CSV table of C-alpha atoms and ligand atoms in Angstrom, one decimal:
chain,number,residue,atom,x,y,z
A,1,MET,CA,-15.6,13.9,8.2
A,2,VAL,CA,-12.9,12.1,6.3
A,3,GLU,CA,-12.2,8.6,7.7
A,4,THR,CA,-8.6,7.4,7.9
A,5,TYR,CA,-8.1,4.2,6.1
A,6,GLN,CA,-7.1,1.4,8.5
A,7,PRO,CA,-5.1,-1.4,6.9
A,8,MET,CA,-6.4,-4.9,7.9
A,9,VAL,CA,-3.0,-6.6,8.1
A,10,GLY,CA,-0.8,-3.6,9.1
A,11,GLY,CA,1.5,-5.3,11.6
A,12,ALA,CA,2.2,-8.6,9.9
A,13,LEU,CA,2.4,-7.1,6.4
A,14,SER,CA,4.8,-4.3,7.4
A,15,ARG,CA,7.1,-6.9,9.1
A,16,ASP,CA,7.0,-9.2,6.2
A,17,SER,CA,7.7,-6.5,3.7
A,18,MET,CA,10.5,-4.6,5.6
A,19,THR,CA,13.3,-4.5,3.0
A,20,LEU,CA,16.9,-3.8,3.8
A,21,SER,CA,17.0,-0.3,2.4
A,22,GLN,CA,13.7,0.6,4.1
A,23,HIS,CA,15.1,-0.7,7.4
A,24,VAL,CA,18.3,1.4,7.0
A,25,LEU,CA,16.2,4.5,6.7
A,26,LYS,CA,14.1,3.4,9.7
A,27,GLN,CA,17.2,3.0,11.9
A,28,LEU,CA,18.6,6.3,10.9
A,29,GLN,CA,15.2,8.0,11.4
A,30,SER,CA,16.0,10.3,8.5
A,31,PHE,CA,15.3,10.8,4.8
A,32,GLY,CA,18.2,13.2,4.5
A,33,PRO,CA,21.0,12.8,1.9
A,34,ASP,CA,23.4,10.9,4.2
A,35,ALA,CA,20.7,8.4,5.1
A,36,GLN,CA,19.6,8.0,1.5
A,37,ASP,CA,23.3,7.4,0.5
A,38,LEU,CA,23.8,4.8,3.1
A,39,SER,CA,20.5,3.1,2.2
A,40,ALA,CA,21.5,3.2,-1.5
A,41,LEU,CA,24.9,1.8,-0.7
A,42,MET,CA,23.5,-1.1,1.3
A,43,ASN,CA,21.1,-1.8,-1.6
A,44,ARG,CA,24.1,-2.0,-4.0
A,45,ILE,CA,26.0,-4.4,-1.6
A,46,ALA,CA,22.8,-6.5,-1.3
A,47,PHE,CA,22.7,-6.6,-5.1
A,48,ALA,CA,26.2,-7.9,-5.2
A,49,GLY,CA,25.2,-10.5,-2.7
A,50,LYS,CA,22.3,-11.6,-4.9
A,51,LEU,CA,24.6,-11.9,-8.0
A,52,VAL,CA,27.1,-14.0,-6.0
A,53,SER,CA,24.4,-16.1,-4.5
A,54,LYS,CA,22.9,-16.8,-7.9
A,55,ARG,CA,26.2,-18.0,-9.3
A,56,LEU,CA,26.9,-20.1,-6.3
A,57,THR,CA,23.6,-21.9,-6.5
A,58,ARG,CA,24.4,-22.9,-10.1
A,59,ALA,CA,28.2,-23.4,-9.7
A,60,GLY,CA,28.2,-27.0,-10.7
A,61,LEU,CA,26.3,-26.3,-13.9
A,62,VAL,CA,28.1,-23.3,-15.4
A,63,GLU,CA,31.5,-22.8,-16.9
A,64,ASP,CA,34.3,-21.2,-14.8
A,65,ALA,CA,32.6,-21.2,-11.4
A,66,LEU,CA,34.5,-24.0,-9.7
A,67,GLY,CA,38.3,-24.5,-9.2
A,68,PHE,CA,41.3,-22.3,-9.2
A,69,THR,CA,42.5,-19.6,-11.6
A,70,GLY,CA,46.1,-20.7,-11.4
A,71,ASN,CA,47.1,-17.3,-10.0
A,72,GLN,CA,48.1,-16.2,-6.4
A,73,ASN,CA,46.8,-13.1,-4.7
A,74,VAL,CA,48.8,-10.6,-2.7
A,75,GLN,CA,48.6,-12.9,0.3
A,76,GLY,CA,50.3,-15.6,-1.6
A,77,GLU,CA,47.1,-17.7,-1.6
A,78,SER,CA,45.8,-19.6,-4.6
A,79,VAL,CA,42.9,-17.7,-6.1
A,80,LYS,CA,39.6,-19.4,-6.9
A,81,LYS,CA,37.5,-18.5,-9.9
A,82,MET,CA,34.7,-17.5,-7.5
A,83,ASP,CA,37.1,-15.2,-5.7
A,84,VAL,CA,37.7,-13.3,-8.9
A,85,TYR,CA,34.0,-13.4,-10.0
A,86,ALA,CA,32.8,-12.0,-6.6
A,87,ASN,CA,35.5,-9.4,-6.5
A,88,ASP,CA,34.5,-8.1,-9.9
A,89,VAL,CA,30.8,-8.2,-9.0
A,90,PHE,CA,31.4,-5.7,-6.2
A,91,LEU,CA,33.4,-3.5,-8.6
A,92,SER,CA,30.7,-3.7,-11.2
A,93,VAL,CA,27.7,-2.9,-9.0
A,94,LEU,CA,29.5,0.2,-7.5
A,95,GLN,CA,30.8,1.7,-10.8
A,96,GLN,CA,28.8,4.8,-11.8
A,97,SER,CA,26.9,4.5,-8.5
A,98,GLY,CA,28.0,7.9,-7.1
A,99,LEU,CA,28.5,6.1,-3.8
A,100,VAL,CA,32.0,4.6,-3.4
A,101,CYS,CA,35.2,6.3,-4.3
A,102,ARG,CA,37.7,3.6,-3.1
A,103,LEU,CA,37.6,-0.1,-2.7
A,104,VAL,CA,39.9,-2.3,-0.7
A,105,SER,CA,39.7,-6.1,-1.3
A,106,GLU,CA,41.5,-9.2,-0.3
A,107,GLU,CA,41.9,-9.9,-4.0
A,108,MET,CA,43.5,-6.6,-5.0
A,109,GLU,CA,47.0,-5.6,-3.9
A,110,ASN,CA,46.2,-1.9,-4.0
A,111,ILE,CA,43.3,0.4,-3.5
A,112,TYR,CA,40.9,0.5,-6.5
A,113,TYR,CA,39.7,4.0,-7.2
A,114,MET,CA,36.4,4.9,-9.0
A,115,PRO,CA,37.2,8.4,-10.0
A,116,GLU,CA,33.7,9.0,-11.4
A,117,ASN,CA,32.3,8.6,-7.9
A,118,CYS,CA,34.9,10.5,-5.9
A,119,PRO,CA,33.6,14.1,-6.3
A,120,ILE,CA,30.1,13.0,-5.4
A,121,ASN,CA,30.5,10.7,-2.4
A,122,ARG,CA,33.5,9.7,-0.3
A,123,TYR,CA,32.7,6.3,1.1
A,124,THR,CA,35.3,3.5,1.0
A,125,LEU,CA,34.2,-0.1,0.9
A,126,LEU,CA,36.6,-2.8,2.3
A,127,TYR,CA,35.6,-6.3,1.5
A,128,ASP,CA,36.5,-10.0,1.4
A,129,PRO,CA,34.5,-11.1,-1.7
A,130,ILE,CA,34.5,-14.8,-0.9
A,131,ASP,CA,35.4,-15.8,2.6
A,132,GLY,CA,36.0,-19.5,3.1
A,133,SER,CA,36.7,-20.1,-0.6
A,134,SER,CA,38.0,-23.6,0.0
A,135,ASN,CA,34.4,-24.5,0.6
A,136,VAL,CA,33.2,-23.4,-2.8
A,137,ASP,CA,34.1,-26.6,-4.7
A,138,ILE,CA,32.4,-28.9,-2.1
A,139,ASN,CA,29.1,-26.9,-1.9
A,140,LEU,CA,29.5,-25.8,1.7
A,141,ASN,CA,28.8,-22.4,3.1
A,142,VAL,CA,30.9,-19.3,2.2
A,143,GLY,CA,30.4,-15.6,2.7
A,144,SER,CA,31.3,-12.1,1.8
A,145,ILE,CA,32.5,-9.7,4.5
A,146,PHE,CA,32.4,-5.9,4.2
A,147,ALA,CA,33.0,-2.6,6.1
A,148,ILE,CA,32.2,0.9,5.1
A,149,ARG,CA,34.4,3.9,6.1
A,150,ARG,CA,34.1,7.6,5.4
A,151,GLN,CA,37.1,9.0,3.5
A,152,LYS,CA,39.2,11.4,5.5
A,153,GLY,CA,40.8,14.1,3.4
A,154,ASP,CA,41.0,14.0,-0.4
A,155,ASP,CA,43.7,11.3,-0.7
A,156,GLU,CA,45.1,13.2,-3.7
A,157,ASP,CA,48.4,11.3,-3.7
A,158,GLN,CA,46.4,8.0,-3.5
A,159,THR,CA,48.2,6.6,-0.5
A,160,GLY,CA,45.1,5.6,1.4
A,161,ASN,CA,46.8,6.4,4.7
A,162,ASP,CA,43.5,7.4,6.3
A,163,LEU,CA,42.5,3.8,6.1
A,164,LEU,CA,45.4,2.7,8.3
A,165,THR,CA,43.3,3.6,11.4
A,166,ASN,CA,41.4,1.7,14.0
A,167,GLY,CA,38.1,-0.1,13.6
A,168,HIS,CA,36.1,2.5,15.4
A,169,GLU,CA,36.3,4.4,12.1
A,170,GLN,CA,34.0,1.9,10.5
A,171,ILE,CA,30.5,3.5,10.0
A,172,ALA,CA,29.0,0.1,9.1
A,173,ALA,CA,30.0,-3.5,8.7
A,174,GLY,CA,28.4,-6.8,7.9
A,175,TYR,CA,28.5,-10.0,6.0
A,176,ILE,CA,26.5,-12.1,3.6
A,177,LEU,CA,26.3,-15.8,4.4
A,178,TYR,CA,25.6,-18.1,1.4
A,179,GLY,CA,24.1,-21.1,3.1
A,180,PRO,CA,20.9,-23.0,2.6
A,181,SER,CA,19.4,-19.5,2.5
A,182,THR,CA,21.3,-16.3,1.8
A,183,VAL,CA,21.4,-14.1,4.8
A,184,LEU,CA,22.8,-10.6,5.2
A,185,VAL,CA,23.8,-9.5,8.7
A,186,PHE,CA,24.9,-5.9,9.3
A,187,SER,CA,25.1,-2.9,11.6
A,188,ILE,CA,25.3,0.8,11.2
A,189,GLY,CA,26.1,1.1,14.8
A,190,ARG,CA,22.5,0.8,15.8
A,191,GLY,CA,22.3,-2.9,16.7
A,192,VAL,CA,22.8,-6.0,14.5
A,193,HIS,CA,20.1,-7.1,12.2
A,194,SER,CA,19.7,-9.9,9.7
A,195,TYR,CA,17.8,-10.1,6.4
A,196,THR,CA,17.0,-13.2,4.5
A,197,LEU,CA,17.0,-13.3,0.7
A,198,ASP,CA,13.5,-14.3,-0.5
A,199,PRO,CA,14.4,-15.7,-3.9
A,200,SER,CA,10.8,-15.3,-5.2
A,201,LEU,CA,10.9,-11.6,-4.5
A,202,GLY,CA,14.6,-11.0,-5.1
A,203,GLU,CA,14.7,-9.0,-1.9
A,204,PHE,CA,16.4,-9.2,1.4
A,205,ILE,CA,13.6,-9.1,4.0
A,206,LEU,CA,14.2,-8.3,7.7
A,207,SER,CA,14.4,-11.6,9.6
A,208,SER,CA,15.9,-10.8,13.0
A,209,GLU,CA,16.2,-7.4,14.7
A,210,ASN,CA,18.7,-6.4,17.5
A,211,ILE,CA,20.5,-9.7,17.6
A,212,GLN,CA,22.4,-10.2,20.9
A,213,ILE,CA,25.2,-12.8,21.3
A,214,PRO,CA,24.4,-15.0,24.4
A,215,THR,CA,26.9,-14.2,27.2
A,216,HIS,CA,28.1,-17.8,27.0
A,217,GLY,CA,27.8,-20.7,24.5
A,218,SER,CA,29.0,-24.2,24.3
A,219,ASN,CA,30.7,-23.9,20.9
A,220,TYR,CA,34.4,-23.3,20.4
A,221,SER,CA,35.6,-22.9,16.8
A,222,VAL,CA,39.3,-23.2,15.9
A,223,ASN,CA,41.5,-25.2,13.5
A,224,GLU,CA,43.0,-27.6,16.0
A,225,GLY,CA,45.3,-28.9,13.3
A,226,ASN,CA,47.5,-25.9,14.1
A,227,PHE,CA,47.9,-27.0,17.8
A,228,TRP,CA,51.5,-27.8,17.3
A,229,GLN,CA,52.2,-24.3,16.0
A,230,TRP,CA,50.5,-22.4,18.8
A,231,GLU,CA,51.9,-20.6,21.8
A,232,GLU,CA,51.4,-22.4,25.1
A,233,PRO,CA,48.4,-20.4,26.4
A,234,TYR,CA,46.3,-21.5,23.4
A,235,ARG,CA,47.3,-25.1,23.9
A,236,ASP,CA,46.3,-24.8,27.6
A,237,TYR,CA,43.0,-23.4,26.6
A,238,ILE,CA,42.3,-26.3,24.2
A,239,ARG,CA,43.4,-28.9,26.7
A,240,TYR,CA,40.9,-27.3,29.1
A,241,MET,CA,38.1,-27.6,26.5
A,242,HIS,CA,39.0,-31.3,26.0
A,243,ARG,CA,38.9,-32.0,29.7
A,244,HIS,CA,35.7,-30.3,30.6
A,245,GLU,CA,32.0,-31.1,30.0
A,246,GLY,CA,29.8,-28.8,28.2
A,247,TYR,CA,31.8,-27.8,25.1
A,248,SER,CA,31.5,-28.7,21.4
A,249,GLY,CA,34.0,-28.1,18.7
A,250,ARG,CA,32.6,-26.6,15.5
A,251,TYR,CA,34.8,-25.5,12.6
A,252,SER,CA,33.5,-25.0,9.0
A,253,GLY,CA,36.6,-23.5,7.4
A,254,ALA,CA,34.7,-20.3,6.6
A,255,LEU,CA,34.9,-17.6,9.2
A,256,VAL,CA,31.5,-16.1,8.2
A,257,GLY,CA,29.7,-19.4,8.9
A,258,ASP,CA,31.5,-20.1,12.1
A,259,PHE,CA,31.0,-16.5,13.3
A,260,HIS,CA,27.3,-16.7,12.4
A,261,ARG,CA,26.8,-19.7,14.6
A,262,ILE,CA,28.4,-17.9,17.5
A,263,LEU,CA,26.4,-14.7,16.9
A,264,MET,CA,23.2,-16.7,17.1
A,265,GLN,CA,24.1,-19.3,19.7
A,266,GLY,CA,27.1,-18.1,21.6
A,267,GLY,CA,30.6,-19.4,22.0
A,268,VAL,CA,34.0,-18.4,20.7
A,269,PHE,CA,35.9,-18.4,17.4
A,270,LEU,CA,39.7,-18.1,17.5
A,271,TYR,CA,42.5,-18.0,15.0
A,272,PRO,CA,45.7,-17.4,16.9
A,273,GLY,CA,49.1,-16.8,15.5
A,274,THR,CA,51.0,-19.8,14.4
A,275,LEU,CA,54.7,-20.6,13.9
A,276,LYS,CA,54.3,-20.0,10.2
A,277,ASN,CA,52.1,-16.9,10.6
A,278,PRO,CA,52.7,-15.3,14.0
A,279,GLU,CA,50.0,-12.7,13.2
A,280,GLY,CA,47.5,-15.4,12.4
A,281,LYS,CA,45.7,-15.7,9.0
A,282,LEU,CA,42.9,-13.2,9.2
A,283,ARG,CA,43.2,-9.7,7.7
A,284,LEU,CA,42.2,-6.8,9.9
A,285,LEU,CA,40.5,-4.3,7.5
A,286,TYR,CA,38.1,-6.6,5.8
A,287,GLU,CA,37.8,-9.7,8.0
A,288,SER,CA,38.5,-9.2,11.7
A,289,ALA,CA,37.5,-5.5,12.2
A,290,PRO,CA,34.1,-5.8,10.5
A,291,LEU,CA,33.2,-8.9,12.5
A,292,ALA,CA,34.5,-7.2,15.7
A,293,PHE,CA,32.2,-4.2,15.0
A,294,LEU,CA,29.3,-6.7,14.7
A,295,ALA,CA,30.3,-8.6,17.9
A,296,GLU,CA,30.5,-5.5,20.0
A,297,GLN,CA,27.2,-4.2,18.6
A,298,ALA,CA,25.7,-7.5,19.6
A,299,GLY,CA,27.0,-7.3,23.2
A,300,GLY,CA,30.0,-9.7,22.5
A,301,LYS,CA,33.7,-9.2,22.5
A,302,ALA,CA,36.7,-9.3,20.1
A,303,THR,CA,40.4,-9.2,21.0
A,304,THR,CA,43.7,-9.9,19.3
A,305,GLY,CA,44.8,-11.4,22.6
A,306,GLU,CA,46.6,-8.2,23.4
A,307,GLN,CA,44.0,-5.5,22.7
A,308,PRO,CA,40.5,-5.1,21.5
A,309,VAL,CA,40.4,-5.7,17.7
A,310,LEU,CA,38.7,-2.4,17.2
A,311,ASP,CA,41.6,-0.5,18.8
A,312,PHE,CA,44.2,-2.2,16.6
A,313,VAL,CA,45.8,0.1,14.0
A,314,PRO,CA,47.1,-1.7,10.9
A,315,SER,CA,50.4,-0.9,9.3
A,316,ALA,CA,49.2,-1.9,5.8
A,317,LEU,CA,46.1,-2.7,3.8
A,318,HIS,CA,46.4,-6.4,4.2
A,319,THR,CA,47.8,-6.5,7.8
A,320,ARG,CA,46.8,-9.7,9.7
A,321,THR,CA,45.8,-10.0,13.4
A,322,PRO,CA,45.1,-12.9,15.7
A,323,LEU,CA,41.4,-13.0,16.4
A,324,ILE,CA,39.4,-14.2,19.4
A,325,ILE,CA,35.7,-13.3,19.0
A,326,GLY,CA,32.3,-14.2,20.4
A,327,SER,CA,30.5,-14.3,23.8
A,328,GLN,CA,31.8,-12.2,26.6
A,329,GLU,CA,32.4,-15.1,29.0
A,330,ASP,CA,34.0,-17.4,26.4
A,331,VAL,CA,36.4,-14.8,25.0
A,332,ALA,CA,37.3,-13.9,28.7
A,333,LEU,CA,38.1,-17.6,29.3
A,334,VAL,CA,40.6,-17.6,26.4
A,335,GLU,CA,42.0,-14.3,27.6
A,336,SER,CA,42.5,-15.8,31.1
A,337,PHE,CA,44.9,-18.4,29.7
A,338,ILE,CA,46.8,-15.7,27.8
A,339,GLN,CA,47.0,-13.3,30.7
A,340,GLU,CA,48.2,-15.7,33.4
A,341,ARG,CA,48.9,-19.4,32.7
A,342,GLN,CA,48.7,-20.2,36.4
A,343,LEU,CA,45.4,-18.4,36.9
A,344,GLU,CA,42.9,-20.3,39.1
A,345,ARG,CA,40.3,-21.7,36.6
A,346,PRO,CA,36.6,-21.4,37.3
A,347,PRO,CA,35.2,-24.6,38.8
A,348,ALA,CA,33.8,-27.0,36.2
A,349,ILE,CA,32.9,-30.7,36.0
A,350,SER,CA,35.9,-32.7,35.0
A,351,LYS,CA,35.6,-35.6,32.7
A,352,VAL,CA,39.3,-36.4,32.9
A,353,SER,CA,41.1,-36.1,36.2
B,401,AHG,P1,39.5,-16.7,2.6
B,401,AHG,O1,38.8,-17.8,1.9
B,401,AHG,O2,38.9,-15.3,2.5
B,401,AHG,O3,41.0,-16.6,2.3
B,401,AHG,O4,39.4,-16.8,4.2
B,401,AHG,C1,39.6,-18.1,4.7
B,401,AHG,C2,39.8,-17.9,6.2
B,401,AHG,C3,38.5,-18.0,7.0
B,401,AHG,O5,37.3,-18.0,6.3
B,401,AHG,C4,38.7,-19.3,7.7
B,401,AHG,O6,38.2,-19.2,9.0
B,401,AHG,C5,40.1,-19.6,7.7
B,401,AHG,O7,40.6,-18.9,6.6
B,401,AHG,C6,40.4,-21.1,7.5
B,401,AHG,O8,41.7,-21.2,7.5
B,401,AHG,P2,42.4,-22.7,7.9
B,401,AHG,O9,42.2,-23.5,6.7
B,401,AHG,O10,43.9,-22.3,8.1
B,401,AHG,O11,41.8,-23.2,9.1
B,402,MN,MN1,38.3,-14.6,4.3
B,403,MN,MN1,38.4,-14.4,0.6
């Protein structure tokens, strides 16, 4: 009789060696062409993350990593050298990949086509190459945000109109957080999982499976310097935070970092409209919608204040939306101030009468 070999360290070893691409296939429970494509695409995105991470860790030592380029992007924001580098990294790793036909980036006014890939595969990647780029020069956390959509139609006239649809059209979304360690968090609609880059292996290894946002957390994350520019319900909400026990303000200046804290520990991030920018600052297709996809997959909530972020249909590639995202209860509390200023508040312990 032939004996089946029994590995001694099966459980622990298979957990410690579960790579990102392997885990994608495991989630899809398939080795078919679609599953292989998505796994390969995630592998390319992860490779982009490794290249960006490598440059960031040495940014103070190499030429042309810190500071501004002197140009402005389509949003009218000053472009950093790392914005350009990271933008080009994503283009470079996807060229000749047979995976992505179109790319939409914060740093490119128009859709970037990769004609060599179009006949083979019709995915579109939407991305913010460096989120929180004001943090780059001071060695604080930044991130990359991405979403994957399947192309609808052949887009022969290159209008990209099929991209001006709601966030439910995303088939996957995630981010890479460049912090003390580099962590990739993403979802293909089957829960939210995180993978930590092991620099000695050069691989993203599964570190948390099926992440759930706590239903409530103590952190609220907002740029309070904009208080004077907000509409009254947001001011009411912040006054409420200031006058009640049990809340901590946390704001890093990088959405990815602030959202990651809330994903893991609960709370709420908000970027409301301001006098200068009534639609807020964050762009729907490659900032708000991907994070809303993750929040909902993790049991949380994301709204513009008027409708769920995932229902919002943009009018242009770089359309902005207000964003309120995080734990169910904390997002609902913000909404209660928006819906009815005079609403009876839940009882809480007052520090200031
Ligand atoms: P980006 O660096 O991609 O332009 O995004 C910056 C965003 C976001 O990361 C952050 O939450 C927000 O801008 C910070 O803006 P303020 O400085 O206005 O608070
Ligand atoms: Mn950003
Ligand atoms: Mn950016």
